Amino acid sequence: MSNRLLISNVTIVNDTDLPFKGDVFIANGRIMKVGNELFDQAEQYIDGKGKDWLLFPGYIDMHIHGSAGSDVMDATEQALHQMSRSLVQEGVTGFLATTMTQATDTIEQALKTIAQFENDGDEATLLGVHVEGPYVSPKRAGAQPVDYMILPSIEQFAYWQQLSHNRIKQITVAPELEGGIAFIKALHKQGVIVSIGHSDATFEEVDRAVAVGVRQATHLYNQMRPFHHRNPGVVGGVLLENAVKVEIIADFVHCHPMSIQLAYRLKGAAGIILITDAMRAKGLQYGNYDLGGQTVHVTASGAHLPNGALAGSILTMEQAVKNMKAVTNCSLSELVAMSSANAAQQLQLRSKGRIAAGFDADVILLDQQLNVEKTICRGKVVFEKS
Ligand SMILES: [Zn+2]
């Protein structure tokens, strides 16, 4: 047997139990044992003695468009490899390649590329597709081009699912659009995560949509009808609905730190999913970049369209986790819930999001400041901080 890795003397953190000091034995991409003083023979050893390292399940980013110069909508295998390779540097071991509102054939080209795509051994795993738009509201467009927004279609989606070889796991939709409720019902039945987003729905419309299957909210606060005390909107709705987990872009650009604190108080860690919504400029220098045919100006204050609208982020999951800790002072276990376990649960991935025997060996070593020291994908060390 080859590819055995023994990690010892690290603090093992899961979402549901107290962190504990221990060892993890990995073979052939799987976690075989978690315990104390394991002495299994391995080809590779990582000893955390004297280093105070934490071991987390690898981060899962359910909403990311691009990084390192590449974008999902480039619709090339090379772009997907580039993204998958770059993401391991920030502790991401799995992600949903996220499409955006574009012409139908452009979306279809991206789906076809993903259908054929297979990751190399040194990459984060492309876990599926998050289709963001085109079934969204022009009233809450943000950086999604209004010209390509259309009404939800169960038939068109079925064709897209087929094109993608059943890799579409999540869709962002505005339920108030004509046909929205029937669409949500059908997709929920198919096991696709239906996420309310880019939506101008009222509280009552949110309530109806959740009753038929909405289970997530796309980038909370951003591009959704805001809270008003006489009209609680999408924000009020998704904060109150227990069945809905909310995505948060914790970069302090897309939400004020205290808005993040508000969500944490209302939803708890079990109701929050940290995402980046990153675009291709992540990891590159400030300057001008393309997002779906629009020029995006990237500076220290974020990624903006010429009209000033936010156009995705350049946030890393590593920074999102640090920011969440800084603003809420939440526990390490709660950080694991928000950065990995909740996403795995939404995606019904029964072998990810947890450090336990039988689970995939997607784990990351962090220092006490939550800097990523090493990333291990499917049992292979794919990133080490220099
Ligand atoms: Zn997005």
Short mmCIF file of C-alpha atoms and ligand atoms in Angstrom, two decimals:
data_model
loop_
_atom_site.label_atom_id
_atom_site.label_comp_id
_atom_site.label_asym_id
_atom_site.label_seq_id
_atom_site.Cartn_x
_atom_site.Cartn_y
_atom_site.Cartn_z
CA MET A 1 0.00 0.00 0.00
CA SER A 2 1.32 3.44 -0.85
CA ASN A 3 0.33 7.06 -0.27
CA ARG A 4 0.18 6.72 3.49
CA LEU A 5 0.45 9.86 5.58
CA LEU A 6 0.59 10.17 9.36
CA ILE A 7 -0.21 13.56 10.87
CA SER A 8 0.56 13.70 14.58
CA ASN A 9 0.31 16.10 17.53
CA VAL A 10 -2.24 18.48 16.06
CA THR A 11 -5.49 19.90 17.43
CA ILE A 12 -8.29 18.20 15.47
CA VAL A 13 -11.31 20.43 14.96
CA ASN A 14 -14.78 19.30 13.83
CA ASP A 15 -18.04 21.20 13.83
CA THR A 16 -19.90 19.13 16.39
CA ASP A 17 -17.35 18.09 19.02
CA LEU A 18 -14.78 19.84 21.17
CA PRO A 19 -11.34 20.15 19.57
CA PHE A 20 -8.84 17.57 20.82
CA LYS A 21 -5.13 16.87 20.46
CA GLY A 22 -4.47 13.78 18.38
CA ASP A 23 -3.17 12.03 15.28
CA VAL A 24 -4.67 11.20 11.91
CA PHE A 25 -3.65 8.30 9.69
CA ILE A 26 -4.41 8.64 6.00
CA ALA A 27 -4.10 6.03 3.25
CA ASN A 28 -5.13 6.12 -0.40
CA GLY A 29 -6.89 9.43 -0.06
CA ARG A 30 -9.02 8.40 2.89
CA ILE A 31 -8.84 9.06 6.61
CA MET A 32 -8.31 5.59 8.11
CA LYS A 33 -7.90 6.41 11.81
CA VAL A 34 -8.23 9.34 14.16
CA GLY A 35 -6.81 8.82 17.62
CA ASN A 36 -3.97 9.23 20.06
CA GLU A 37 -0.39 8.09 19.63
CA LEU A 38 -0.90 6.33 16.33
CA PHE A 39 2.25 4.56 15.16
CA ASP A 40 1.17 3.45 11.72
CA GLN A 41 3.88 3.09 9.06
CA ALA A 42 3.64 5.74 6.37
CA GLU A 43 5.61 7.16 3.43
CA GLN A 44 5.16 10.66 4.79
CA TYR A 45 4.99 12.12 8.30
CA ILE A 46 3.84 15.54 9.49
CA ASP A 47 4.60 16.15 13.14
CA GLY A 48 2.97 19.18 14.74
CA LYS A 49 4.92 18.83 17.99
CA GLY A 50 5.76 22.26 19.42
CA LYS A 51 3.94 24.02 16.55
CA ASP A 52 0.45 24.45 17.99
CA TRP A 53 -1.14 23.50 14.67
CA LEU A 54 -4.87 23.10 14.08
CA LEU A 55 -6.27 20.49 11.69
CA PHE A 56 -9.50 21.55 9.96
CA PRO A 57 -11.54 19.86 7.25
CA GLY A 58 -10.59 21.60 3.98
CA TYR A 59 -12.60 24.68 3.09
CA ILE A 60 -15.48 24.28 0.64
CA ASP A 61 -16.39 27.39 -1.40
CA MET A 62 -19.91 27.08 -2.84
CA HIS A 63 -19.78 30.36 -4.72
CA ILE A 64 -16.69 31.23 -6.74
CA HIS A 65 -16.45 32.50 -10.31
CA GLY A 66 -12.72 32.75 -10.76
CA SER A 67 -9.20 33.20 -9.44
CA ALA A 68 -5.61 33.49 -10.64
CA GLY A 69 -6.66 35.08 -13.94
CA SER A 70 -9.22 32.43 -14.87
CA ASP A 71 -13.02 32.37 -14.83
CA VAL A 72 -15.55 29.55 -15.10
CA MET A 73 -17.16 31.41 -18.02
CA ASP A 74 -13.89 31.16 -19.99
CA ALA A 75 -15.24 27.65 -20.61
CA THR A 76 -11.84 26.04 -20.99
CA GLU A 77 -10.34 23.12 -19.11
CA GLN A 78 -7.21 25.19 -18.65
CA ALA A 79 -9.16 27.87 -16.75
CA LEU A 80 -10.72 25.26 -14.47
CA HIS A 81 -7.31 23.71 -13.77
CA GLN A 82 -5.84 27.14 -13.07
CA MET A 83 -8.60 27.87 -10.54
CA SER A 84 -8.41 24.44 -8.93
CA ARG A 85 -4.65 24.68 -8.57
CA SER A 86 -4.64 28.20 -7.14
CA LEU A 87 -7.36 27.58 -4.55
CA VAL A 88 -5.32 25.10 -2.51
CA GLN A 89 -3.12 28.02 -1.39
CA GLU A 90 -6.03 29.40 0.63
CA GLY A 91 -7.04 26.05 2.14
CA VAL A 92 -9.84 25.25 -0.29
CA THR A 93 -10.13 21.53 -1.09
CA GLY A 94 -13.49 21.66 -2.88
CA PHE A 95 -15.61 24.26 -4.69
CA LEU A 96 -18.63 24.84 -6.90
CA ALA A 97 -17.65 26.37 -10.23
CA THR A 98 -20.08 29.27 -10.45
CA THR A 99 -21.52 30.50 -13.74
CA MET A 100 -23.08 33.91 -14.20
CA THR A 101 -25.92 35.48 -16.15
CA GLN A 102 -24.89 35.42 -19.81
CA ALA A 103 -26.28 34.45 -23.21
CA THR A 104 -27.68 30.90 -23.16
CA ASP A 105 -25.01 29.48 -25.45
CA THR A 106 -22.24 31.00 -23.31
CA ILE A 107 -23.65 29.31 -20.20
CA GLU A 108 -24.03 26.07 -22.14
CA GLN A 109 -20.42 26.21 -23.30
CA ALA A 110 -19.28 26.51 -19.66
CA LEU A 111 -21.50 23.57 -18.63
CA LYS A 112 -20.19 21.39 -21.45
CA THR A 113 -16.61 22.11 -20.43
CA ILE A 114 -17.32 21.21 -16.81
CA ALA A 115 -19.06 17.98 -17.87
CA GLN A 116 -15.77 16.75 -19.38
CA PHE A 117 -13.50 18.14 -16.69
CA GLU A 118 -11.43 16.01 -14.33
CA ASN A 119 -9.11 17.39 -11.66
CA ASP A 120 -5.43 16.53 -11.44
CA GLY A 121 -4.03 15.14 -8.19
CA ASP A 122 -2.60 18.43 -6.95
CA GLU A 123 -5.82 20.44 -7.22
CA ALA A 124 -8.87 21.35 -5.17
CA THR A 125 -11.84 19.26 -6.29
CA LEU A 126 -14.47 20.78 -8.56
CA LEU A 127 -17.52 19.43 -6.72
CA GLY A 128 -20.10 20.68 -9.18
CA VAL A 129 -21.69 23.80 -10.60
CA HIS A 130 -23.53 26.70 -9.01
CA VAL A 131 -25.65 28.34 -11.69
CA GLU A 132 -26.06 32.01 -10.65
CA GLY A 133 -28.68 33.51 -12.92
CA PRO A 134 -30.06 33.93 -15.56
CA TYR A 135 -33.37 33.36 -13.69
CA VAL A 136 -32.92 36.44 -11.51
CA SER A 137 -34.47 39.88 -11.12
CA PRO A 138 -33.29 42.90 -13.16
CA LYS A 139 -34.22 44.96 -10.09
CA ARG A 140 -31.41 43.32 -8.11
CA ALA A 141 -28.88 42.77 -10.88
CA GLY A 142 -25.58 43.83 -9.33
CA ALA A 143 -22.90 42.66 -11.74
CA GLN A 144 -25.22 40.20 -13.52
CA PRO A 145 -25.98 41.73 -16.97
CA VAL A 146 -29.71 42.60 -17.16
CA ASP A 147 -29.89 41.95 -20.92
CA TYR A 148 -29.52 38.20 -20.44
CA MET A 149 -31.96 37.75 -17.56
CA ILE A 150 -34.84 35.41 -18.42
CA LEU A 151 -37.76 33.69 -16.68
CA PRO A 152 -37.19 30.33 -14.95
CA SER A 153 -37.66 27.32 -17.22
CA ILE A 154 -37.83 23.76 -15.91
CA GLU A 155 -37.27 22.42 -19.44
CA GLN A 156 -34.20 24.56 -20.10
CA PHE A 157 -32.73 23.64 -16.74
CA ALA A 158 -33.27 19.92 -17.47
CA TYR A 159 -31.31 20.37 -20.68
CA TRP A 160 -28.52 22.17 -18.81
CA GLN A 161 -28.37 19.45 -16.19
CA GLN A 162 -27.97 16.92 -18.99
CA LEU A 163 -25.27 19.03 -20.69
CA SER A 164 -23.34 19.24 -17.42
CA HIS A 165 -23.60 15.47 -16.85
CA ASN A 166 -25.66 16.14 -13.72
CA ARG A 167 -23.02 18.33 -12.15
CA ILE A 168 -25.30 21.28 -11.32
CA LYS A 169 -25.67 21.24 -7.53
CA GLN A 170 -26.99 24.73 -6.82
CA ILE A 171 -28.99 27.41 -8.56
CA THR A 172 -29.55 31.02 -7.57
CA VAL A 173 -33.06 32.10 -8.50
CA ALA A 174 -35.49 34.95 -7.82
CA PRO A 175 -38.70 33.19 -6.70
CA GLU A 176 -41.00 36.14 -7.46
CA LEU A 177 -40.45 35.77 -11.20
CA GLU A 178 -43.25 34.22 -13.24
CA GLY A 179 -42.97 30.43 -12.91
CA GLY A 180 -40.57 30.75 -9.99
CA ILE A 181 -42.50 28.69 -7.46
CA ALA A 182 -43.08 25.73 -9.83
CA PHE A 183 -39.39 25.89 -10.78
CA ILE A 184 -38.26 25.80 -7.15
CA LYS A 185 -40.56 22.87 -6.39
CA ALA A 186 -39.20 20.85 -9.33
CA LEU A 187 -35.53 21.54 -8.59
CA HIS A 188 -35.84 20.86 -4.90
CA LYS A 189 -37.37 17.49 -5.79
CA GLN A 190 -34.36 16.80 -8.04
CA GLY A 191 -31.99 17.38 -5.13
CA VAL A 192 -30.56 20.66 -6.43
CA ILE A 193 -29.90 23.31 -3.75
CA VAL A 194 -32.22 26.20 -4.52
CA SER A 195 -30.78 29.49 -3.32
CA ILE A 196 -32.74 32.73 -3.29
CA GLY A 197 -30.70 35.58 -4.70
CA HIS A 198 -30.67 38.63 -6.95
CA SER A 199 -34.28 38.85 -5.80
CA ASP A 200 -36.78 41.60 -5.08
CA ALA A 201 -39.22 39.24 -3.30
CA THR A 202 -41.33 40.41 -0.39
CA PHE A 203 -41.26 38.61 2.94
CA GLU A 204 -44.46 36.76 1.96
CA GLU A 205 -42.93 35.64 -1.33
CA VAL A 206 -39.83 34.40 0.50
CA ASP A 207 -42.04 32.44 2.88
CA ARG A 208 -43.87 30.75 0.01
CA ALA A 209 -40.57 29.95 -1.74
CA VAL A 210 -39.08 28.39 1.38
CA ALA A 211 -42.22 26.27 1.84
CA VAL A 212 -41.58 24.69 -1.58
CA GLY A 213 -37.83 24.20 -1.34
CA VAL A 214 -35.54 27.24 -1.03
CA ARG A 215 -32.76 26.14 1.32
CA GLN A 216 -30.04 28.75 0.85
CA ALA A 217 -29.63 32.49 0.31
CA THR A 218 -27.05 33.82 -2.12
CA HIS A 219 -24.59 36.37 -0.67
CA LEU A 220 -26.81 37.65 2.16
CA TYR A 221 -27.64 41.38 2.06
CA ASN A 222 -26.20 41.82 -1.44
CA GLN A 223 -28.65 42.16 -4.35
CA MET A 224 -31.75 41.21 -2.39
CA ARG A 225 -34.67 43.35 -1.16
CA PRO A 226 -33.31 44.83 2.07
CA PHE A 227 -34.92 44.84 5.50
CA HIS A 228 -37.46 47.51 6.34
CA HIS A 229 -39.51 47.24 9.49
CA ARG A 230 -42.78 47.45 7.55
CA ASN A 231 -41.44 45.38 4.66
CA PRO A 232 -38.88 42.84 5.93
CA GLY A 233 -37.97 41.77 2.38
CA VAL A 234 -35.59 38.98 1.43
CA VAL A 235 -33.10 39.94 4.13
CA GLY A 236 -35.72 39.72 6.88
CA GLY A 237 -37.10 36.51 5.40
CA VAL A 238 -33.89 34.52 5.09
CA LEU A 239 -32.59 35.67 8.47
CA LEU A 240 -35.75 34.33 10.12
CA GLU A 241 -36.35 31.12 8.13
CA ASN A 242 -34.61 28.25 9.92
CA ALA A 243 -34.62 26.06 6.80
CA VAL A 244 -32.38 28.55 4.98
CA LYS A 245 -28.61 28.78 5.30
CA VAL A 246 -27.15 32.12 4.29
CA GLU A 247 -24.01 32.64 2.22
CA ILE A 248 -21.80 35.41 3.56
CA ILE A 249 -18.96 37.24 1.80
CA ALA A 250 -16.95 38.16 4.90
CA ASP A 251 -14.60 40.67 3.26
CA PHE A 252 -16.00 43.75 5.09
CA VAL A 253 -16.61 45.26 1.62
CA HIS A 254 -19.81 43.38 0.76
CA CYS A 255 -21.11 43.61 4.34
CA HIS A 256 -20.31 45.77 7.33
CA PRO A 257 -18.73 43.70 10.12
CA MET A 258 -21.76 44.38 12.33
CA SER A 259 -24.12 43.08 9.63
CA ILE A 260 -22.11 39.87 9.77
CA GLN A 261 -22.45 39.89 13.55
CA LEU A 262 -26.22 40.36 13.17
CA ALA A 263 -26.45 37.32 10.87
CA TYR A 264 -24.34 35.26 13.28
CA ARG A 265 -26.60 36.16 16.22
CA LEU A 266 -29.76 35.29 14.29
CA LYS A 267 -28.67 32.24 12.30
CA GLY A 268 -25.96 30.77 14.50
CA ALA A 269 -22.95 29.05 12.94
CA ALA A 270 -25.20 26.22 11.71
CA GLY A 271 -27.04 28.67 9.46
CA ILE A 272 -24.06 30.38 7.81
CA ILE A 273 -21.92 29.36 4.84
CA LEU A 274 -18.78 31.37 4.14
CA ILE A 275 -18.18 31.93 0.45
CA THR A 276 -15.86 34.19 -1.55
CA ASP A 277 -17.84 35.06 -4.72
CA ALA A 278 -14.34 35.73 -6.05
CA MET A 279 -13.64 36.77 -9.63
CA ARG A 280 -10.58 36.22 -11.80
CA ALA A 281 -8.48 38.99 -10.24
CA LYS A 282 -8.16 37.09 -6.96
CA GLY A 283 -4.49 36.47 -6.28
CA LEU A 284 -3.39 38.94 -8.96
CA GLN A 285 -2.37 42.59 -8.92
CA TYR A 286 -4.85 45.45 -8.81
CA GLY A 287 -5.98 46.65 -12.25
CA ASN A 288 -8.68 46.14 -14.87
CA TYR A 289 -10.21 42.70 -15.49
CA ASP A 290 -13.08 41.18 -17.45
CA LEU A 291 -16.26 39.85 -15.85
CA GLY A 292 -18.80 38.55 -18.37
CA GLY A 293 -17.80 41.12 -20.98
CA GLN A 294 -17.75 44.00 -18.49
CA THR A 295 -14.63 45.79 -17.30
CA VAL A 296 -14.03 45.46 -13.58
CA HIS A 297 -11.70 47.81 -11.76
CA VAL A 298 -9.91 46.05 -8.90
CA THR A 299 -8.38 48.10 -6.09
CA ALA A 300 -7.81 47.72 -2.36
CA SER A 301 -11.48 48.63 -1.84
CA GLY A 302 -12.76 45.75 -3.94
CA ALA A 303 -13.86 44.89 -7.48
CA HIS A 304 -16.21 47.43 -9.06
CA LEU A 305 -17.97 48.00 -12.39
CA PRO A 306 -17.60 51.46 -13.98
CA ASN A 307 -21.04 52.37 -12.51
CA GLY A 308 -19.72 51.63 -9.03
CA ALA A 309 -21.58 48.33 -8.51
CA LEU A 310 -19.65 45.62 -6.70
CA ALA A 311 -18.54 42.94 -9.13
CA GLY A 312 -17.56 39.94 -7.07
CA SER A 313 -14.69 39.86 -4.63
CA ILE A 314 -11.01 39.11 -4.41
CA LEU A 315 -11.52 37.47 -1.03
CA THR A 316 -9.83 34.19 -0.06
CA MET A 317 -11.48 31.60 2.18
CA GLU A 318 -8.42 31.93 4.44
CA GLN A 319 -9.21 35.63 4.99
CA ALA A 320 -12.97 35.01 5.26
CA VAL A 321 -12.39 32.60 8.14
CA LYS A 322 -10.03 35.04 9.89
CA ASN A 323 -12.55 37.88 9.47
CA MET A 324 -15.42 35.76 10.81
CA LYS A 325 -13.37 34.92 13.88
CA ALA A 326 -12.37 38.56 14.37
CA VAL A 327 -15.90 39.94 14.17
CA THR A 328 -17.82 37.26 16.13
CA ASN A 329 -15.16 35.65 18.33
CA CYS A 330 -16.83 32.36 17.46
CA SER A 331 -15.32 29.00 18.41
CA LEU A 332 -13.01 26.95 16.17
CA SER A 333 -15.77 24.34 15.80
CA GLU A 334 -18.13 27.03 14.57
CA LEU A 335 -15.54 28.13 12.02
CA VAL A 336 -15.42 24.56 10.70
CA ALA A 337 -19.22 24.55 10.45
CA MET A 338 -19.26 27.81 8.45
CA SER A 339 -16.27 27.03 6.20
CA SER A 340 -16.78 23.34 5.43
CA ALA A 341 -19.28 21.16 7.30
CA ASN A 342 -22.43 23.15 6.44
CA ALA A 343 -21.48 23.24 2.77
CA ALA A 344 -20.84 19.48 2.76
CA GLN A 345 -24.23 18.98 4.40
CA GLN A 346 -26.03 21.17 1.84
CA LEU A 347 -24.29 19.29 -0.96
CA GLN A 348 -25.11 15.94 0.65
CA LEU A 349 -21.45 14.97 0.52
CA ARG A 350 -21.34 12.30 3.18
CA SER A 351 -17.56 11.85 3.02
CA LYS A 352 -16.50 15.51 3.26
CA GLY A 353 -16.54 18.30 5.83
CA ARG A 354 -15.35 16.19 8.75
CA ILE A 355 -12.17 14.64 10.14
CA ALA A 356 -13.18 11.08 10.98
CA ALA A 357 -12.42 7.55 9.82
CA GLY A 358 -13.95 6.84 6.42
CA PHE A 359 -14.01 10.46 5.30
CA ASP A 360 -12.00 11.83 2.37
CA ALA A 361 -8.57 13.08 3.41
CA ASP A 362 -9.29 16.72 2.52
CA VAL A 363 -7.71 18.51 5.48
CA ILE A 364 -5.73 21.66 6.20
CA LEU A 365 -3.16 22.60 8.81
CA LEU A 366 -3.46 26.09 10.27
CA ASP A 367 -1.44 28.05 12.77
CA GLN A 368 -3.12 29.72 15.74
CA GLN A 369 -3.71 32.88 13.66
CA LEU A 370 -5.59 30.73 11.11
CA ASN A 371 -2.92 31.08 8.45
CA VAL A 372 -2.92 28.06 6.11
CA GLU A 373 0.32 26.09 6.65
CA LYS A 374 -0.46 23.03 4.53
CA THR A 375 -3.31 21.82 2.35
CA ILE A 376 -3.95 18.12 1.84
CA CYS A 377 -6.31 17.07 -0.96
CA ARG A 378 -7.41 13.45 -1.15
CA GLY A 379 -4.43 12.45 1.02
CA LYS A 380 -1.79 14.37 -0.94
CA VAL A 381 0.05 17.41 0.37
CA VAL A 382 -0.67 19.94 -2.39
CA PHE A 383 0.36 23.17 -0.70
CA GLU A 384 2.97 24.09 1.89
CA LYS A 385 3.57 27.62 3.04
CA SER A 386 7.12 28.61 2.19
ZN ZN B 1 -21.57 35.37 -7.69
#
